[in-house]
Amino acid sequence: MPDFFSHTSVLLNESINGLAIKSNGIYIDATFGRGGHSRAILSRLGKHGRLYSIDRDYEAVLEGEKIDDPRFTMIHSPFSEMLNYAGYYNILKQVDGILLDLGVSSPQLDNSERGFSFMRDGPLDMRMDQTSGTPVSEWLLKANLNDIIWVIRKFGEERYACRIAKAIIRYRNDVKKEPLTRTSQLAQLISGVAKNFKKHPATRVFQAFRIYINNELEEIDSVLNQSIDILAPKGRLLVISFHSLEDRIVKHFMRKKSDFDRIPNQLPLTDNQIKKLSNLNLKIIGKPIKASQHEVMVNIRSRSAILRIAERL
């Protein structure tokens, strides 16, 4: 069992400062993880403040339930259900800040039994919520060649997708081979057919399978759109992403919601009428923030992190 308290939240100070926390405000930490951001938010709240934290990982929920604080509520759910919970707790259009720390957490990577890391031998699982869904090992038993190629290309942007997928199918069809159920088996298989001099050749494939199994990109798109109906005026939306696929979705969403739709020239419209016709919901706050050199030295996993901040109009 990993040491949960060794986990260091990425861009902790930057994200807490970006939330511009109000003493009696209402906040949602939509990715509790091991609670670094949530505990920091609680430390800034007054006695009438509220924090709702969400996580689909039951181990994270168990960690959250250790927080004995009347201002705090822990929710076991994917964050795509955030709008439903906001309605249930009667906080629609009242939330002063939403924080999303995307990707896989350090404790998930460090626990070999979760199957997220090719650096540790463990079950080929990769589910964020082990109480539901299909492990990678089971999916690979049934997936056809074209499906595997598509997943590796789309979610891993891997140039050797076809070669790797064919190797998986060959391995699966060889009755002399042990079933493909371990992370070490998959990592070794990939290393035998693909080369990458900058990183381990299994890096992009493990990322692709994890994203696909957990429906991660659709989850992100859903929660971002829900945030518009949850945030109060001047409420902040903060998103920390760790790879280009995540960040691309966040960047495009914030740009789309902060730019006027194109309106034909010379129409006799007032400013208020133009706003009603536009898609203007957010204002982007500052430039994207990356981890400092010091933070990267302390926590190498922060090197790819990007924090984007927007404010509800």
mmCIF file of C-alpha atoms in Angstrom:
data_model
loop_
_atom_site.group_PDB
_atom_site.id
_atom_site.type_symbol
_atom_site.label_atom_id
_atom_site.label_comp_id
_atom_site.label_asym_id
_atom_site.label_seq_id
_atom_site.Cartn_x
_atom_site.Cartn_y
_atom_site.Cartn_z
ATOM 1 C CA MET A 1 0.000 0.000 0.000
ATOM 2 C CA PRO A 2 1.478 3.387 -0.989
ATOM 3 C CA ASP A 3 2.021 6.203 1.451
ATOM 4 C CA PHE A 4 -0.821 8.563 0.587
ATOM 5 C CA PHE A 5 0.573 11.405 2.651
ATOM 6 C CA SER A 6 3.747 11.513 0.531
ATOM 7 C CA HIS A 7 1.649 12.831 -2.338
ATOM 8 C CA THR A 8 2.428 16.425 -3.313
ATOM 9 C CA SER A 9 -0.299 18.386 -5.087
ATOM 10 C CA VAL A 10 0.949 20.005 -8.283
ATOM 11 C CA LEU A 11 0.776 23.823 -8.563
ATOM 12 C CA LEU A 12 -0.767 23.936 -5.099
ATOM 13 C CA ASN A 13 -0.025 27.574 -4.229
ATOM 14 C CA GLU A 14 -0.785 28.798 -7.744
ATOM 15 C CA SER A 15 -4.162 27.091 -7.847
ATOM 16 C CA ILE A 16 -5.200 28.201 -4.358
ATOM 17 C CA ASN A 17 -4.229 31.784 -5.174
ATOM 18 C CA GLY A 18 -6.036 31.527 -8.512
ATOM 19 C CA LEU A 19 -9.277 30.539 -6.778
ATOM 20 C CA ALA A 20 -9.259 33.927 -4.981
ATOM 21 C CA ILE A 21 -10.983 32.189 -2.064
ATOM 22 C CA LYS A 22 -13.734 34.019 -0.202
ATOM 23 C CA SER A 23 -13.970 33.220 3.494
ATOM 24 C CA ASN A 24 -17.624 32.212 3.292
ATOM 25 C CA GLY A 25 -17.588 31.024 -0.318
ATOM 26 C CA ILE A 26 -18.685 27.702 -1.828
ATOM 27 C CA TYR A 27 -16.083 25.608 -3.663
ATOM 28 C CA ILE A 28 -15.835 22.308 -5.528
ATOM 29 C CA ASP A 29 -12.642 20.281 -5.739
ATOM 30 C CA ALA A 30 -13.762 17.976 -8.545
ATOM 31 C CA THR A 31 -10.650 15.788 -8.321
ATOM 32 C CA PHE A 32 -9.933 15.151 -4.636
ATOM 33 C CA GLY A 33 -7.016 12.764 -5.230
ATOM 34 C CA ARG A 34 -5.359 12.586 -1.832
ATOM 35 C CA GLY A 35 -6.736 15.892 -0.656
ATOM 36 C CA GLY A 36 -3.864 18.355 -0.974
ATOM 37 C CA HIS A 37 -5.921 20.999 -2.746
ATOM 38 C CA SER A 38 -9.019 20.327 -0.631
ATOM 39 C CA ARG A 39 -7.166 20.725 2.662
ATOM 40 C CA ALA A 40 -5.592 23.959 1.418
ATOM 41 C CA ILE A 41 -9.013 25.324 0.419
ATOM 42 C CA LEU A 42 -10.480 24.396 3.817
ATOM 43 C CA SER A 43 -7.628 26.231 5.548
ATOM 44 C CA ARG A 44 -8.748 29.453 3.819
ATOM 45 C CA LEU A 45 -12.471 29.099 4.501
ATOM 46 C CA GLY A 46 -14.374 30.692 7.365
ATOM 47 C CA LYS A 47 -16.973 28.889 9.457
ATOM 48 C CA HIS A 48 -19.720 29.508 6.889
ATOM 49 C CA GLY A 49 -17.682 28.409 3.886
ATOM 50 C CA ARG A 50 -18.392 25.121 2.094
ATOM 51 C CA LEU A 51 -16.246 22.665 0.139
ATOM 52 C CA TYR A 52 -17.598 19.754 -1.906
ATOM 53 C CA SER A 53 -14.965 17.297 -3.120
ATOM 54 C CA ILE A 54 -15.525 14.651 -5.784
ATOM 55 C CA ASP A 55 -13.540 11.592 -6.835
ATOM 56 C CA ARG A 56 -14.376 8.437 -8.777
ATOM 57 C CA ASP A 57 -11.538 6.526 -7.077
ATOM 58 C CA TYR A 58 -12.899 4.797 -3.977
ATOM 59 C CA GLU A 59 -9.477 4.836 -2.299
ATOM 60 C CA ALA A 60 -9.483 8.624 -2.639
ATOM 61 C CA VAL A 61 -12.986 8.767 -1.185
ATOM 62 C CA LEU A 62 -11.876 6.762 1.844
ATOM 63 C CA GLU A 63 -9.056 9.271 2.344
ATOM 64 C CA GLY A 64 -11.532 12.159 2.039
ATOM 65 C CA GLU A 65 -13.859 10.633 4.597
ATOM 66 C CA LYS A 66 -11.094 11.010 7.171
ATOM 67 C CA ILE A 67 -11.618 14.784 7.073
ATOM 68 C CA ASP A 68 -13.894 15.555 10.006
ATOM 69 C CA ASP A 69 -15.130 19.045 9.167
ATOM 70 C CA PRO A 70 -18.767 20.244 9.012
ATOM 71 C CA ARG A 71 -17.822 22.499 6.094
ATOM 72 C CA PHE A 72 -16.710 19.536 3.981
ATOM 73 C CA THR A 73 -18.636 16.976 1.902
ATOM 74 C CA MET A 74 -16.979 14.019 0.133
ATOM 75 C CA ILE A 75 -18.709 12.570 -2.949
ATOM 76 C CA HIS A 76 -17.905 9.266 -4.692
ATOM 77 C CA SER A 77 -18.613 9.958 -8.348
ATOM 78 C CA PRO A 78 -17.037 10.773 -11.706
ATOM 79 C CA PHE A 79 -16.902 14.547 -12.085
ATOM 80 C CA SER A 80 -19.223 14.347 -15.084
ATOM 81 C CA GLU A 81 -22.008 14.056 -12.468
ATOM 82 C CA MET A 82 -21.052 17.392 -10.887
ATOM 83 C CA LEU A 83 -24.114 19.227 -12.208
ATOM 84 C CA ASN A 84 -26.447 16.643 -10.671
ATOM 85 C CA TYR A 85 -24.759 16.938 -7.284
ATOM 86 C CA ALA A 86 -24.803 20.736 -7.465
ATOM 87 C CA GLY A 87 -28.555 20.531 -7.991
ATOM 88 C CA TYR A 88 -28.939 18.012 -5.159
ATOM 89 C CA TYR A 89 -27.066 20.269 -2.728
ATOM 90 C CA ASN A 90 -28.889 23.361 -4.048
ATOM 91 C CA ILE A 91 -25.746 25.250 -5.056
ATOM 92 C CA LEU A 92 -26.406 25.830 -8.768
ATOM 93 C CA LYS A 93 -25.060 29.241 -9.857
ATOM 94 C CA GLN A 94 -23.713 29.774 -6.321
ATOM 95 C CA VAL A 95 -20.265 28.150 -6.506
ATOM 96 C CA ASP A 96 -17.338 30.558 -6.170
ATOM 97 C CA GLY A 97 -14.701 28.220 -7.544
ATOM 98 C CA ILE A 98 -14.241 24.858 -9.262
ATOM 99 C CA LEU A 99 -10.852 23.128 -9.375
ATOM 100 C CA LEU A 100 -9.986 20.267 -11.734
ATOM 101 C CA ASP A 101 -6.622 18.512 -11.340
ATOM 102 C CA LEU A 102 -6.737 16.153 -14.305
ATOM 103 C CA GLY A 103 -4.894 12.950 -15.051
ATOM 104 C CA VAL A 104 -3.742 10.156 -12.785
ATOM 105 C CA SER A 105 -2.568 10.885 -9.244
ATOM 106 C CA SER A 106 0.816 9.903 -7.816
ATOM 107 C CA PRO A 107 -0.667 7.340 -5.380
ATOM 108 C CA GLN A 108 -2.471 5.673 -8.294
ATOM 109 C CA LEU A 109 0.789 5.472 -10.257
ATOM 110 C CA ASP A 110 2.774 4.288 -7.257
ATOM 111 C CA ASN A 111 0.354 1.499 -6.337
ATOM 112 C CA SER A 112 1.295 -1.412 -8.610
ATOM 113 C CA GLU A 113 -2.068 -3.082 -7.937
ATOM 114 C CA ARG A 114 -3.837 -0.335 -9.900
ATOM 115 C CA GLY A 115 -1.957 -1.130 -13.113
ATOM 116 C CA PHE A 116 -1.363 2.453 -14.252
ATOM 117 C CA SER A 117 2.426 2.276 -14.492
ATOM 118 C CA PHE A 118 4.601 0.266 -16.873
ATOM 119 C CA MET A 119 7.462 0.729 -14.389
ATOM 120 C CA ARG A 120 5.841 -1.621 -11.856
ATOM 121 C CA ASP A 121 4.448 -5.095 -12.394
ATOM 122 C CA GLY A 122 0.798 -5.384 -11.502
ATOM 123 C CA PRO A 123 -2.645 -6.325 -12.838
ATOM 124 C CA LEU A 124 -3.385 -4.694 -16.203
ATOM 125 C CA ASP A 125 -6.343 -2.736 -14.826
ATOM 126 C CA MET A 126 -6.080 1.099 -15.120
ATOM 127 C CA ARG A 127 -9.649 1.825 -13.972
ATOM 128 C CA MET A 128 -10.012 5.018 -11.955
ATOM 129 C CA ASP A 129 -13.020 3.457 -10.228
ATOM 130 C CA GLN A 130 -12.349 -0.206 -9.531
ATOM 131 C CA THR A 131 -15.974 -0.733 -8.471
ATOM 132 C CA SER A 132 -17.170 -0.414 -12.072
ATOM 133 C CA GLY A 133 -16.044 -0.555 -15.687
ATOM 134 C CA THR A 134 -13.775 -2.908 -17.632
ATOM 135 C CA PRO A 135 -10.068 -3.479 -16.889
ATOM 136 C CA VAL A 136 -7.661 -3.038 -19.799
ATOM 137 C CA SER A 137 -6.816 -6.751 -19.709
ATOM 138 C CA GLU A 138 -10.455 -7.706 -20.336
ATOM 139 C CA TRP A 139 -10.871 -5.148 -23.096
ATOM 140 C CA LEU A 140 -7.754 -6.387 -24.894
ATOM 141 C CA LEU A 141 -9.148 -9.937 -24.891
ATOM 142 C CA LYS A 142 -12.110 -8.819 -27.026
ATOM 143 C CA ALA A 143 -10.979 -5.731 -28.970
ATOM 144 C CA ASN A 144 -10.287 -6.170 -32.674
ATOM 145 C CA LEU A 145 -7.186 -4.911 -34.455
ATOM 146 C CA ASN A 146 -8.751 -1.730 -35.816
ATOM 147 C CA ASP A 147 -10.156 -0.748 -32.417
ATOM 148 C CA ILE A 148 -6.768 -1.161 -30.743
ATOM 149 C CA ILE A 149 -5.037 0.839 -33.485
ATOM 150 C CA TRP A 150 -7.634 3.612 -33.188
ATOM 151 C CA VAL A 151 -7.276 3.883 -29.403
ATOM 152 C CA ILE A 152 -3.468 3.998 -29.502
ATOM 153 C CA ARG A 153 -3.452 6.606 -32.283
ATOM 154 C CA LYS A 154 -6.221 8.826 -30.943
ATOM 155 C CA PHE A 155 -5.380 8.861 -27.243
ATOM 156 C CA GLY A 156 -1.658 8.111 -27.365
ATOM 157 C CA GLU A 157 -0.691 9.853 -30.612
ATOM 158 C CA GLU A 158 1.691 6.938 -31.075
ATOM 159 C CA ARG A 159 3.402 6.605 -34.477
ATOM 160 C CA TYR A 160 3.824 2.831 -34.073
ATOM 161 C CA ALA A 161 0.140 2.212 -33.283
ATOM 162 C CA CYS A 162 -0.377 -0.311 -36.065
ATOM 163 C CA ARG A 163 2.793 -2.253 -35.256
ATOM 164 C CA ILE A 164 1.963 -2.397 -31.529
ATOM 165 C CA ALA A 165 -1.669 -3.411 -32.092
ATOM 166 C CA LYS A 166 -0.625 -6.243 -34.420
ATOM 167 C CA ALA A 167 1.855 -7.462 -31.813
ATOM 168 C CA ILE A 168 -0.910 -7.529 -29.190
ATOM 169 C CA ILE A 169 -3.177 -9.541 -31.481
ATOM 170 C CA ARG A 170 -0.365 -11.992 -32.313
ATOM 171 C CA TYR A 171 0.378 -12.452 -28.624
ATOM 172 C CA ARG A 172 -3.306 -12.955 -27.847
ATOM 173 C CA ASN A 173 -3.692 -15.593 -30.572
ATOM 174 C CA ASP A 174 -0.633 -17.597 -29.496
ATOM 175 C CA VAL A 175 -2.018 -20.420 -27.352
ATOM 176 C CA LYS A 176 1.451 -21.053 -25.912
ATOM 177 C CA LYS A 177 1.526 -17.586 -24.303
ATOM 178 C CA GLU A 178 0.209 -16.706 -20.865
ATOM 179 C CA PRO A 179 -2.862 -14.416 -21.022
ATOM 180 C CA LEU A 180 -1.975 -10.730 -21.266
ATOM 181 C CA THR A 181 -2.970 -9.689 -17.747
ATOM 182 C CA ARG A 182 0.117 -7.931 -16.305
ATOM 183 C CA THR A 183 1.598 -4.490 -16.891
ATOM 184 C CA SER A 184 5.083 -5.969 -17.263
ATOM 185 C CA GLN A 185 3.884 -8.268 -20.052
ATOM 186 C CA LEU A 186 2.405 -5.379 -22.029
ATOM 187 C CA ALA A 187 5.425 -3.125 -21.465
ATOM 188 C CA GLN A 188 7.808 -5.857 -22.615
ATOM 189 C CA LEU A 189 5.652 -6.612 -25.646
ATOM 190 C CA ILE A 190 5.638 -2.954 -26.704
ATOM 191 C CA SER A 191 9.387 -2.579 -26.135
ATOM 192 C CA GLY A 192 9.975 -5.472 -28.511
ATOM 193 C CA VAL A 193 8.285 -3.802 -31.475
ATOM 194 C CA ALA A 194 8.591 -0.028 -30.898
ATOM 195 C CA LYS A 195 11.497 2.284 -30.168
ATOM 196 C CA ASN A 196 11.554 5.696 -28.502
ATOM 197 C CA PHE A 197 14.883 7.235 -27.521
ATOM 198 C CA LYS A 198 13.332 10.064 -25.456
ATOM 199 C CA LYS A 199 10.950 8.050 -23.275
ATOM 200 C CA HIS A 200 9.906 4.471 -22.586
ATOM 201 C CA PRO A 201 8.145 3.095 -25.708
ATOM 202 C CA ALA A 202 5.172 2.018 -23.567
ATOM 203 C CA THR A 203 4.468 5.556 -22.288
ATOM 204 C CA ARG A 204 1.980 6.631 -24.951
ATOM 205 C CA VAL A 205 0.254 3.237 -25.145
ATOM 206 C CA PHE A 206 -0.397 3.091 -21.400
ATOM 207 C CA GLN A 207 -1.709 6.668 -21.575
ATOM 208 C CA ALA A 208 -3.997 5.750 -24.481
ATOM 209 C CA PHE A 209 -5.467 2.672 -22.812
ATOM 210 C CA ARG A 210 -6.003 4.553 -19.532
ATOM 211 C CA ILE A 211 -7.774 7.460 -21.239
ATOM 212 C CA TYR A 212 -9.987 5.111 -23.246
ATOM 213 C CA ILE A 213 -10.946 2.776 -20.385
ATOM 214 C CA ASN A 214 -11.879 5.718 -18.147
ATOM 215 C CA ASN A 215 -13.560 7.777 -20.872
ATOM 216 C CA GLU A 216 -11.386 10.651 -19.690
ATOM 217 C CA LEU A 217 -11.678 13.147 -22.539
ATOM 218 C CA GLU A 218 -15.479 12.899 -22.693
ATOM 219 C CA GLU A 219 -15.550 13.349 -18.909
ATOM 220 C CA ILE A 220 -13.476 16.541 -19.225
ATOM 221 C CA ASP A 221 -15.647 17.959 -22.002
ATOM 222 C CA SER A 222 -18.780 17.232 -19.973
ATOM 223 C CA VAL A 223 -17.606 18.786 -16.698
ATOM 224 C CA LEU A 224 -16.300 21.927 -18.407
ATOM 225 C CA ASN A 225 -19.674 22.599 -20.001
ATOM 226 C CA GLN A 226 -21.450 21.899 -16.707
ATOM 227 C CA SER A 227 -19.299 24.458 -14.912
ATOM 228 C CA ILE A 228 -21.095 27.318 -16.685
ATOM 229 C CA ASP A 229 -24.372 26.436 -14.928
ATOM 230 C CA ILE A 230 -22.724 25.844 -11.557
ATOM 231 C CA LEU A 231 -20.488 28.877 -11.108
ATOM 232 C CA ALA A 232 -21.721 32.097 -9.536
ATOM 233 C CA PRO A 233 -20.950 35.413 -11.266
ATOM 234 C CA LYS A 234 -17.184 35.994 -10.876
ATOM 235 C CA GLY A 235 -16.754 32.365 -9.817
ATOM 236 C CA ARG A 236 -13.436 30.884 -10.919
ATOM 237 C CA LEU A 237 -12.801 27.774 -13.024
ATOM 238 C CA LEU A 238 -9.279 26.343 -12.654
ATOM 239 C CA VAL A 239 -7.989 23.369 -14.620
ATOM 240 C CA ILE A 240 -4.603 21.659 -14.287
ATOM 241 C CA SER A 241 -3.820 19.414 -17.260
ATOM 242 C CA PHE A 242 -0.843 17.142 -17.845
ATOM 243 C CA HIS A 243 -0.768 16.318 -21.548
ATOM 244 C CA SER A 244 -1.686 17.951 -24.836
ATOM 245 C CA LEU A 245 -4.973 16.092 -25.333
ATOM 246 C CA GLU A 246 -6.351 17.376 -22.022
ATOM 247 C CA ASP A 247 -4.963 20.877 -22.384
ATOM 248 C CA ARG A 248 -6.286 21.217 -25.941
ATOM 249 C CA ILE A 249 -9.843 20.574 -24.732
ATOM 250 C CA VAL A 250 -9.486 23.055 -21.857
ATOM 251 C CA LYS A 251 -7.881 25.758 -24.015
ATOM 252 C CA HIS A 252 -10.492 25.497 -26.767
ATOM 253 C CA PHE A 253 -13.362 25.505 -24.238
ATOM 254 C CA MET A 254 -12.132 28.621 -22.456
ATOM 255 C CA ARG A 255 -11.484 30.424 -25.721
ATOM 256 C CA LYS A 256 -14.884 29.486 -27.101
ATOM 257 C CA LYS A 257 -16.691 30.643 -23.972
ATOM 258 C CA SER A 258 -14.745 33.910 -23.765
ATOM 259 C CA ASP A 259 -15.066 35.096 -27.394
ATOM 260 C CA PHE A 260 -18.037 36.752 -29.074
ATOM 261 C CA ASP A 261 -19.680 34.719 -31.794
ATOM 262 C CA ARG A 262 -19.362 36.361 -35.145
ATOM 263 C CA ILE A 263 -22.232 38.806 -35.679
ATOM 264 C CA PRO A 264 -22.913 40.355 -39.140
ATOM 265 C CA ASN A 265 -21.599 43.882 -39.513
ATOM 266 C CA GLN A 266 -23.906 46.933 -39.546
ATOM 267 C CA LEU A 267 -26.743 45.294 -37.609
ATOM 268 C CA PRO A 268 -28.486 47.945 -35.417
ATOM 269 C CA LEU A 269 -27.897 46.173 -32.079
ATOM 270 C CA THR A 270 -27.190 47.526 -28.617
ATOM 271 C CA ASP A 271 -24.318 46.143 -26.526
ATOM 272 C CA ASN A 272 -26.792 44.175 -24.383
ATOM 273 C CA GLN A 273 -28.403 42.658 -27.467
ATOM 274 C CA ILE A 274 -25.007 41.675 -28.814
ATOM 275 C CA LYS A 275 -24.155 39.980 -25.519
ATOM 276 C CA LYS A 276 -27.389 37.961 -25.684
ATOM 277 C CA LEU A 277 -26.513 36.818 -29.187
ATOM 278 C CA SER A 278 -22.982 35.939 -28.202
ATOM 279 C CA ASN A 279 -21.426 32.925 -26.533
ATOM 280 C CA LEU A 280 -19.708 35.007 -23.871
ATOM 281 C CA ASN A 281 -19.721 33.154 -20.535
ATOM 282 C CA LEU A 282 -16.147 33.369 -19.275
ATOM 283 C CA LYS A 283 -13.228 35.735 -18.987
ATOM 284 C CA ILE A 284 -9.755 34.218 -19.176
ATOM 285 C CA ILE A 285 -7.603 35.237 -16.212
ATOM 286 C CA GLY A 286 -3.904 35.683 -16.933
ATOM 287 C CA LYS A 287 -1.691 33.396 -18.959
ATOM 288 C CA PRO A 288 -1.312 29.620 -18.560
ATOM 289 C CA ILE A 289 0.828 28.814 -15.508
ATOM 290 C CA LYS A 290 3.522 26.126 -15.423
ATOM 291 C CA ALA A 291 5.392 24.647 -12.502
ATOM 292 C CA SER A 292 8.503 26.481 -11.331
ATOM 293 C CA GLN A 293 11.935 24.966 -11.747
ATOM 294 C CA HIS A 294 12.011 24.342 -8.002
ATOM 295 C CA GLU A 295 8.721 22.444 -8.074
ATOM 296 C CA VAL A 296 9.865 20.329 -11.018
ATOM 297 C CA MET A 297 13.044 19.444 -9.107
ATOM 298 C CA VAL A 298 10.994 18.405 -6.072
ATOM 299 C CA ASN A 299 8.221 16.669 -8.054
ATOM 300 C CA ILE A 300 9.237 15.564 -11.554
ATOM 301 C CA ARG A 301 5.605 14.790 -12.450
ATOM 302 C CA SER A 302 4.820 18.516 -12.374
ATOM 303 C CA ARG A 303 7.029 19.216 -15.411
ATOM 304 C CA SER A 304 4.166 18.881 -17.904
ATOM 305 C CA ALA A 305 1.459 20.543 -15.773
ATOM 306 C CA ILE A 306 -0.399 23.581 -17.128
ATOM 307 C CA LEU A 307 -2.879 25.605 -15.076
ATOM 308 C CA ARG A 308 -5.543 27.641 -16.877
ATOM 309 C CA ILE A 309 -7.919 30.012 -15.088
ATOM 310 C CA ALA A 310 -11.199 31.563 -16.217
ATOM 311 C CA GLU A 311 -13.894 33.608 -14.459
ATOM 312 C CA ARG A 312 -17.669 33.386 -14.889
ATOM 313 C CA LEU A 313 -19.252 36.573 -16.249
#
